[in-house]
CSV table of C-alpha atoms in Angstrom, one decimal:
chain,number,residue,atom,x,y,z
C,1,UNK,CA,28.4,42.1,25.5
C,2,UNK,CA,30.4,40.8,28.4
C,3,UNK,CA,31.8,44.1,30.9
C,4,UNK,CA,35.4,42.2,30.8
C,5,UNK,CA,37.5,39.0,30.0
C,6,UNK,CA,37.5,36.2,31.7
C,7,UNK,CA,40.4,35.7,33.9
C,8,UNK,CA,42.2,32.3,32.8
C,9,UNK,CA,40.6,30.2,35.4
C,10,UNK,CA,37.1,31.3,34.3
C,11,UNK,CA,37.9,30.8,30.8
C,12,UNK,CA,39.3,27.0,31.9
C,13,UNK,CA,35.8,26.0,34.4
C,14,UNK,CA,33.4,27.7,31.4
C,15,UNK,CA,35.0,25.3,28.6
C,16,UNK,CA,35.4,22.6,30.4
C,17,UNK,CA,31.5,22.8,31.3
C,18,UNK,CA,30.2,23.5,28.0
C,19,UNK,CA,32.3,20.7,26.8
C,20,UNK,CA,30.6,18.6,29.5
C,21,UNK,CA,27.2,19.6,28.3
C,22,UNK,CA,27.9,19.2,24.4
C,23,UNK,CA,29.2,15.9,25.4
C,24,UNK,CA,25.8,14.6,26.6
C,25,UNK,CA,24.0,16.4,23.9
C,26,UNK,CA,22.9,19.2,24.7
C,27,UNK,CA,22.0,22.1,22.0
C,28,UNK,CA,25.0,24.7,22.7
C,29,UNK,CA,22.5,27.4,23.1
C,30,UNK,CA,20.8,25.4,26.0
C,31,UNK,CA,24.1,24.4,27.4
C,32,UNK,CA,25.3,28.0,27.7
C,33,UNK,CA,22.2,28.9,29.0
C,34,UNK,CA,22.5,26.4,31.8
C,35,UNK,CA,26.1,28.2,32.5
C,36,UNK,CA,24.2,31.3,32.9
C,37,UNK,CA,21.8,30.3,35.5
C,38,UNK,CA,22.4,30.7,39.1
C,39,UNK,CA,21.8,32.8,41.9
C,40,UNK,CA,24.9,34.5,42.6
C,41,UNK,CA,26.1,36.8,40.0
C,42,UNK,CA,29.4,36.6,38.5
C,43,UNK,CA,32.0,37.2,35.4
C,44,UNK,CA,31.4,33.6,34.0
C,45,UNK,CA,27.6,34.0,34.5
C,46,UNK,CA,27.6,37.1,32.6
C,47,UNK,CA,30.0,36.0,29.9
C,48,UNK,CA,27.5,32.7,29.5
C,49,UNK,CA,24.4,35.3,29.0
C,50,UNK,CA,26.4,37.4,26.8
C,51,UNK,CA,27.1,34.2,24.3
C,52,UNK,CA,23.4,32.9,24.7
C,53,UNK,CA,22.1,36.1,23.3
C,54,UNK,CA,24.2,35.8,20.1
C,55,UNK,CA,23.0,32.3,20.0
C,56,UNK,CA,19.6,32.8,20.2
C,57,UNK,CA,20.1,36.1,17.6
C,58,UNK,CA,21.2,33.1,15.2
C,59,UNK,CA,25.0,33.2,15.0
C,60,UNK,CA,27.1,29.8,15.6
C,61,UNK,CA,28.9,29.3,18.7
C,62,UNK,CA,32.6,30.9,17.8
C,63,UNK,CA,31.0,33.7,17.0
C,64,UNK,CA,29.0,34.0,19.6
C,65,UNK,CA,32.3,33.5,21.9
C,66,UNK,CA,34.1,36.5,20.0
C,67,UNK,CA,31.2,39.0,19.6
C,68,UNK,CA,30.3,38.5,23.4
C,69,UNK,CA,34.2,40.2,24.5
C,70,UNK,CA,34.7,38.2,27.9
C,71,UNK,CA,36.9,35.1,26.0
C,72,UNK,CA,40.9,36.0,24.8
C,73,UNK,CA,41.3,36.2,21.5
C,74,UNK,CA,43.3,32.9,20.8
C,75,UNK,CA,40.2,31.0,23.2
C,76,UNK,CA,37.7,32.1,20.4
C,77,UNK,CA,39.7,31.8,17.8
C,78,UNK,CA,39.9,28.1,18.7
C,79,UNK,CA,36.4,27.9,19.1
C,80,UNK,CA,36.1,28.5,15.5
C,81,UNK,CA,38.6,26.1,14.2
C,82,UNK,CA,37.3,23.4,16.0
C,83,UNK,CA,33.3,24.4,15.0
C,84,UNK,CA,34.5,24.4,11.5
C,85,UNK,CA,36.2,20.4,11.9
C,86,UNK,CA,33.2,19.4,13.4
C,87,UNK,CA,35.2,19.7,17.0
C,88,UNK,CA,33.9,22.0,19.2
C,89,UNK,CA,34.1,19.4,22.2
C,90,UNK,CA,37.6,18.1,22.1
C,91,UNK,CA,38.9,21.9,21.6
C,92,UNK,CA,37.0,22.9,24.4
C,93,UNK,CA,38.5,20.4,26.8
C,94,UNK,CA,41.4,21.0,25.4
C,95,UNK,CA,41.5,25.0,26.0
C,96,UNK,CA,40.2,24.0,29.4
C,97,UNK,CA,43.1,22.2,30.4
C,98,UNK,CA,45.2,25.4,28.8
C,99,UNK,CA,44.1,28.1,31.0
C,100,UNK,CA,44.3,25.9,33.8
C,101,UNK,CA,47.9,25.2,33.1
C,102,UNK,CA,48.5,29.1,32.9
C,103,UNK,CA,46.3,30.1,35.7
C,104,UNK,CA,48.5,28.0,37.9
C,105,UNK,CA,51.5,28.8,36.2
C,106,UNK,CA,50.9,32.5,37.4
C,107,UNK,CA,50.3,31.9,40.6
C,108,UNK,CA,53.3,30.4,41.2
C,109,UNK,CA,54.9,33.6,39.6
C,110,UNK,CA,53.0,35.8,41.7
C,111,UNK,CA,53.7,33.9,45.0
C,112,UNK,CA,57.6,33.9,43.4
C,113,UNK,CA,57.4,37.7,43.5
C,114,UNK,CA,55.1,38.4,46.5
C,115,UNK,CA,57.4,36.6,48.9
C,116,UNK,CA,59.9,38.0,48.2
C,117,UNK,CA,59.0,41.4,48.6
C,118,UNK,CA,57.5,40.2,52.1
C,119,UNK,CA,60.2,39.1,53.0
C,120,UNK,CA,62.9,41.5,52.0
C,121,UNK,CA,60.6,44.1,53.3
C,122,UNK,CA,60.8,42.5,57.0
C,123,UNK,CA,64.5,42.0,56.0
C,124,UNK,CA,64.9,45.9,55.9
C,125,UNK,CA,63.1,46.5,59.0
C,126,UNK,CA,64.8,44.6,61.1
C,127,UNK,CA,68.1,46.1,60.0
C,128,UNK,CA,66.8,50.0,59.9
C,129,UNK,CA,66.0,48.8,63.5
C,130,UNK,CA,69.8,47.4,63.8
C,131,UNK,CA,71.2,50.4,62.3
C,132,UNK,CA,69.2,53.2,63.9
C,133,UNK,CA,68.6,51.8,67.3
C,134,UNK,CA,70.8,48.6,68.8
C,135,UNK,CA,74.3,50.1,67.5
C,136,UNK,CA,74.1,53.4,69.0
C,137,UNK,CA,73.3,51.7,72.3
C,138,UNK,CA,76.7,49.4,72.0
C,139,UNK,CA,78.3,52.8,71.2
C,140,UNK,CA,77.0,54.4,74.1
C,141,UNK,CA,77.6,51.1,76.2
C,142,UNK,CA,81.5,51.2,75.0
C,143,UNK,CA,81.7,54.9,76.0
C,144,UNK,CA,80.4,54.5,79.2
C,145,UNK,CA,83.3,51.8,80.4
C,146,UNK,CA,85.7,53.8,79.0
C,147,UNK,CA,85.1,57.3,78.8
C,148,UNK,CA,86.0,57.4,74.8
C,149,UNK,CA,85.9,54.6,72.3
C,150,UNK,CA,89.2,53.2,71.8
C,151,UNK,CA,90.7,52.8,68.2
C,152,UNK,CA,89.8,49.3,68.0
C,153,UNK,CA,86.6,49.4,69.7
C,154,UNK,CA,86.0,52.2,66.7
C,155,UNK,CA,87.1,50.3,63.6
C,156,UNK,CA,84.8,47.5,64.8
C,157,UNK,CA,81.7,49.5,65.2
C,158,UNK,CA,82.4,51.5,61.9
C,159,UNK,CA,82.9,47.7,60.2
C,160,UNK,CA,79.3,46.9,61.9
C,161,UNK,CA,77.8,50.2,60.4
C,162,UNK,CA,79.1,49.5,57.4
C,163,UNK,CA,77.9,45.9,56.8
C,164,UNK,CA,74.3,47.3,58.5
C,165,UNK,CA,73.7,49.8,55.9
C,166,UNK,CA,75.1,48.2,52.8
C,167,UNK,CA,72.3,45.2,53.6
C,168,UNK,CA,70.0,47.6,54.0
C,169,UNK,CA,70.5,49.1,50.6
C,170,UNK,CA,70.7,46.4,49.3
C,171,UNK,CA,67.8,45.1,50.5
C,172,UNK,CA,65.7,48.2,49.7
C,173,UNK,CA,67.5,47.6,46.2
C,174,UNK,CA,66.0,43.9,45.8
C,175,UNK,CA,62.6,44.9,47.4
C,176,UNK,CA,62.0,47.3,44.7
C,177,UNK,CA,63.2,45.5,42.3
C,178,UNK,CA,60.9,42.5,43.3
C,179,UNK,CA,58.1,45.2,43.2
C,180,UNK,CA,58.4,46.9,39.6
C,181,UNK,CA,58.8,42.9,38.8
C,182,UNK,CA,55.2,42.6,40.2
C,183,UNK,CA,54.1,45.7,38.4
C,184,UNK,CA,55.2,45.0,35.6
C,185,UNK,CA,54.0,41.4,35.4
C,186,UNK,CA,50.3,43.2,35.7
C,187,UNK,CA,50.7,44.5,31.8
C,188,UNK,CA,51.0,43.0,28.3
C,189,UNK,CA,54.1,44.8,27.7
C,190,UNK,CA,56.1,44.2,30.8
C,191,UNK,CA,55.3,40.5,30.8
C,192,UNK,CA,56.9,41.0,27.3
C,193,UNK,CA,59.8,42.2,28.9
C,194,UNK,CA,60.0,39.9,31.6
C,195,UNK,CA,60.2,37.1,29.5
C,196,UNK,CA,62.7,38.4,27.3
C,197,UNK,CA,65.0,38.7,30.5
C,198,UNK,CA,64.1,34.9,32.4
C,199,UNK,CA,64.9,33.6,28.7
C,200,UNK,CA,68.5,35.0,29.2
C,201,UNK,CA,68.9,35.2,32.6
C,202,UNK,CA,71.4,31.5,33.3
C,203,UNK,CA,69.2,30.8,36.6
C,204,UNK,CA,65.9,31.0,34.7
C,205,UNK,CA,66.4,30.4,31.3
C,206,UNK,CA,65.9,26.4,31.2
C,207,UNK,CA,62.7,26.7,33.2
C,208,UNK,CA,61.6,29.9,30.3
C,209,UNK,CA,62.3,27.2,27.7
C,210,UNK,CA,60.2,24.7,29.4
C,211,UNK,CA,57.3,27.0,29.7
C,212,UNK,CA,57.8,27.9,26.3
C,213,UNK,CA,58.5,24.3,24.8
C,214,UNK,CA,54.9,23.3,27.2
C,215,UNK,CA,53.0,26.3,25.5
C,216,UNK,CA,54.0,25.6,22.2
C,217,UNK,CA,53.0,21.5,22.4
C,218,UNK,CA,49.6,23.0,24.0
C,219,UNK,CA,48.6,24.7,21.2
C,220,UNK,CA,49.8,22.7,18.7
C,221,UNK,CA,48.2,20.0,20.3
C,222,UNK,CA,44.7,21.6,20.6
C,223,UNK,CA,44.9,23.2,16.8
C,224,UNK,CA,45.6,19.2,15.8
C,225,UNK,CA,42.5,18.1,17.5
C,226,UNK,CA,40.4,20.8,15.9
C,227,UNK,CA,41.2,19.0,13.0
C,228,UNK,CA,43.5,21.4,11.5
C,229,UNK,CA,46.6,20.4,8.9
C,230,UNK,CA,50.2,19.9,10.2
C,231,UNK,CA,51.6,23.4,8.5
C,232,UNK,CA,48.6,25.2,10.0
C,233,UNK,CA,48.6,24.2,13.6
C,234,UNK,CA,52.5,24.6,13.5
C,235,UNK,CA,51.7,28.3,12.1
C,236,UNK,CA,48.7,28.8,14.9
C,237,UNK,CA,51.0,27.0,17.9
C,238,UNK,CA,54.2,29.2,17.1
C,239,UNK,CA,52.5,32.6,18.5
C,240,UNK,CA,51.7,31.1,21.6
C,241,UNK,CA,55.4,30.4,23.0
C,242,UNK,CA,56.6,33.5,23.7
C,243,UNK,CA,60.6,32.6,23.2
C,244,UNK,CA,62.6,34.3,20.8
C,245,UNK,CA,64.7,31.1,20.6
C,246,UNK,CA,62.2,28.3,20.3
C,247,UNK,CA,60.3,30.7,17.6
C,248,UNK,CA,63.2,30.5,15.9
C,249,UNK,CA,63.6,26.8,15.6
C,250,UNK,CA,59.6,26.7,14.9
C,251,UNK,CA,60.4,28.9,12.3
C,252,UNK,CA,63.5,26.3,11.1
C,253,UNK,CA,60.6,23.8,11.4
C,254,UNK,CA,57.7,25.5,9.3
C,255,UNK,CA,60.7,25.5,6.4
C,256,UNK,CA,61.3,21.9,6.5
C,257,UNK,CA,58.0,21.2,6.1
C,258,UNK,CA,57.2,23.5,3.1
C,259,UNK,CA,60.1,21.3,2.0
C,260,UNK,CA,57.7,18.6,2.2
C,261,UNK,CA,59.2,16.9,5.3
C,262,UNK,CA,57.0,16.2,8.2
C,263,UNK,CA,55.9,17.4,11.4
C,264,UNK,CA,57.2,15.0,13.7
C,265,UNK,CA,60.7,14.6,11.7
C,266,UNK,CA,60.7,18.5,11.0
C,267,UNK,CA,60.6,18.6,15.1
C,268,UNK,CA,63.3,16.0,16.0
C,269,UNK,CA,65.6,17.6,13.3
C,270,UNK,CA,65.5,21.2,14.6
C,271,UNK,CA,65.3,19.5,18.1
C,272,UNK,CA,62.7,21.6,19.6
C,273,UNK,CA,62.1,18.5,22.1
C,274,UNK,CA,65.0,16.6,23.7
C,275,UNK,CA,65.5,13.0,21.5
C,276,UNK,CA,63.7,11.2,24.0
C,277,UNK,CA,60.0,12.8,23.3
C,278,UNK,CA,61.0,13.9,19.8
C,279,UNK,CA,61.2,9.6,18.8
C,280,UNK,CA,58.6,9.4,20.9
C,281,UNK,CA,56.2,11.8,18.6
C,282,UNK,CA,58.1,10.6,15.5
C,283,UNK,CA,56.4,6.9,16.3
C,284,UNK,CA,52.8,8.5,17.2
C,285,UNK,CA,53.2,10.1,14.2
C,286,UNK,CA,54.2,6.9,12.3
C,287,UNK,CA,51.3,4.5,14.3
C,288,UNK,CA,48.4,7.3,13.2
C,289,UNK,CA,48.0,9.0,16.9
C,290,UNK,CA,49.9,12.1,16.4
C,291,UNK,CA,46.8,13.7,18.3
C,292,UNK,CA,47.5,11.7,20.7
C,293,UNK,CA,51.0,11.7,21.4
C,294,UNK,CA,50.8,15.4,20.9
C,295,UNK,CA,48.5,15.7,24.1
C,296,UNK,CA,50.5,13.1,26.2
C,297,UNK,CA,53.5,15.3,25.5
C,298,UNK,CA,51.8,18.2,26.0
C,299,UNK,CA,51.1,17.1,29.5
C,300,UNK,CA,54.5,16.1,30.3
C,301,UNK,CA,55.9,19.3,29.2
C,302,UNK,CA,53.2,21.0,31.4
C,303,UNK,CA,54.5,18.9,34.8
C,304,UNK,CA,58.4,19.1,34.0
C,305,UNK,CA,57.8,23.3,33.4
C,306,UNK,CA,55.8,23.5,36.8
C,307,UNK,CA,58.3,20.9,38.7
C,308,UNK,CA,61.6,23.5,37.2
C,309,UNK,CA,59.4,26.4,38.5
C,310,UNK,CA,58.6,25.0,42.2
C,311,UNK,CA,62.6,24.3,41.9
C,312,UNK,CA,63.0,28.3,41.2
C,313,UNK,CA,60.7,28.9,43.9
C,314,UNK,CA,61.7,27.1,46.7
C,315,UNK,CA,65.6,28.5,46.1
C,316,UNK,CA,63.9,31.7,46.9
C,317,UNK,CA,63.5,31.4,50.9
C,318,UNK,CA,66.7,29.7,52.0
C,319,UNK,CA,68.5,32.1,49.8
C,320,UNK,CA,66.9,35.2,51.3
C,321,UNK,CA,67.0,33.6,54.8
C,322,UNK,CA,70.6,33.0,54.2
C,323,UNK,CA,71.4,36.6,53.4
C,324,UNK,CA,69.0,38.0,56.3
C,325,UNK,CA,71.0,35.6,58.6
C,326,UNK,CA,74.8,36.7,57.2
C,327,UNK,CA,73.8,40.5,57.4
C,328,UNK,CA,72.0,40.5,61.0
C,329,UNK,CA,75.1,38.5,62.4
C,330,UNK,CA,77.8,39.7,60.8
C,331,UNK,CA,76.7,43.5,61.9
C,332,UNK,CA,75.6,42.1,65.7
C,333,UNK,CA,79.4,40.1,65.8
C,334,UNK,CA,80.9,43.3,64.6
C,335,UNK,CA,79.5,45.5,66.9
C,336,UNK,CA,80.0,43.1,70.0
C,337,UNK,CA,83.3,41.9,69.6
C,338,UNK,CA,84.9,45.1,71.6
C,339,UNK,CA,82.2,44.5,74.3
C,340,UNK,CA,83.7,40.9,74.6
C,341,UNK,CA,87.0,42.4,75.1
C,342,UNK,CA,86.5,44.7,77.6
C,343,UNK,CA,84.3,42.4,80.0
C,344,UNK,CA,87.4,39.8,79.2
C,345,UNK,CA,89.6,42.4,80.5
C,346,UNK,CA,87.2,43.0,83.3
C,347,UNK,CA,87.4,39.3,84.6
């Protein structure tokens, strides 16, 4: 058995090989053992040994995948449903082009949350250096032309203290924040959570949709190719989105169906998809290429959710810029508008 699972871009390059080799006809316990050959030692290399070995012992492919304990569960239960509909190839380029899709997806999230604390770590810096160091010297500067610092002089040093520390709090506030984020993103159970609060957060909660609406299309599409029946893939695709309120409109769905109404109209009616791509898998359905059209959307869904992300991401820097930018001058302005006054009165 395999030491660990696969990570999601490991999962994506072995399926998408093995669907390579099956392709050109290669026995599967051949083609894994091809996948397991090289000089460098690594995860996918083990996981390909581990799967031979339960090949060669006699068991069929998915349950050679499950038994070996490197693949997620929902890979090898895949596996299985397209082995049993005589499928194996087009599931496996279609769980390749899956984990691809969320190995990319979380490293966008993880750059989304890394930055940040970079950033607001410099941020705090630079205004525990303001704070502690450059205002006491403008305080000793003031008393130095004048003995004492006037009243006015005062007010506009305490207004520059008092902008200087609330940013810094603030941005010890946000940096931690940003942190548990990343913390939390590292477990089953916060990613649970963190879902729950981009789904009704206002700034994120179209882009959570997306995701979910991309995931959901994914699965479904990949449980159709495995040659699975509508109310089953629907059943299969529903645990994979993640969102409390598309699971509730797949759950709308899955009624209309036992209702005998179906898929594609069940999907336009609870309008899980916008009107546009819900006609537009209404007529693959109609023409006989719901596979297809399911995959076409699925990729679609897949661009729009990473193009609403990037949109996310890149309101990150200017918006922490902006705020490093306000805090650092508004403190220096504060702090040097009696030292402007004085040398006025000087001249």
């Amino acid at each position: 058995m395999a030491k660990k699972e696969l990570g999601s871009l490991e999962v994506s390059a072995f399926c998408e090989s093995l669907a390579m080799l099956l392709a050109a006809g290669t026995p599967a316990d051949e083609a894994v053992g091809l996948l397991g050959e090289g000089e460098t030692a690594g995860p996918v290399q083990a996981a390909a040994q581990a799967v031979q070995q339960r090949l060669l012992a006699g068991e069929g492919l998915a349950g050679a995948v499950q038994a070996s304990g490197a693949f997620p569960a929902y890979a090898a239960r895949m596996v299985a449903a397209g082995e049993a509909a005589g499928r194996t190839e087009q599931v496996l380029e279609g769980l390749a082009r899956h984990y691809d899709n969320q190995y990319r997806l979380r490293q966008k999230l993880r750059s989304a949350v890394v930055y940040p604390v970079i950033l607001l770590g410099l941020t705090a810096a630079i205004l525990a250096v303001l704070v502690a160091k450059v205002l006491p010297v403008f305080n000793g500067v003031y008393q130095s032309f004048a003995g004492e610092v006037s009243a006015s002089a005062y007010a506009y040093l305490r207004l520059a203290y008092g902008v200087g520390w609330a940013a810094l709090a603030l941005t010890l506030l946000l940096a931690a924040l940003a942190a548990l984020t990343a913390l939390a993103a590292r477990g089953g159970r916060g990613r649970a959570v963190l879902a729950a609060a981009f789904e009704r957060c206002p700034l994120t909660a179209r882009a959570a949709r997306q995701l979910a609406v991309a995931r959901f299309t994914t699965g479904l599409y990949i449980f159709t190719a495995s040659g699975l029946d509508a109310d089953t893939a629907l059943a299969g695709a529903a645990g994979m989105t993640g969102h409390k309120g598309l699971s509730d409109g797949i759950r709308a769905c899955a009624a209309r169906m036992e209702q005998g109404e179906g898929l594609a109209g069940a999907v336009g009616a609870e309008k899980l998809f916008e009107p546009l791509y819900a006609r537009m898998l209404l007529g693959g359905a109609r023409a006989g290429s719901l596979e297809k059209t399911l995959g076409r959307l699925a990729e679609l869904f897949s661009r729009d959710a990473d193009e609403q992300v990037d949109r996310l991401i890149d309101c990150i820097e200017p918006a922490l810029a902006g705020f490093l930018t306000v805090a650092v001058g508004v403190t220096l302005l504060a702090a040097m508008l009696p030292l402007i006054g004085i040398l006025g009165g000087i001249g």
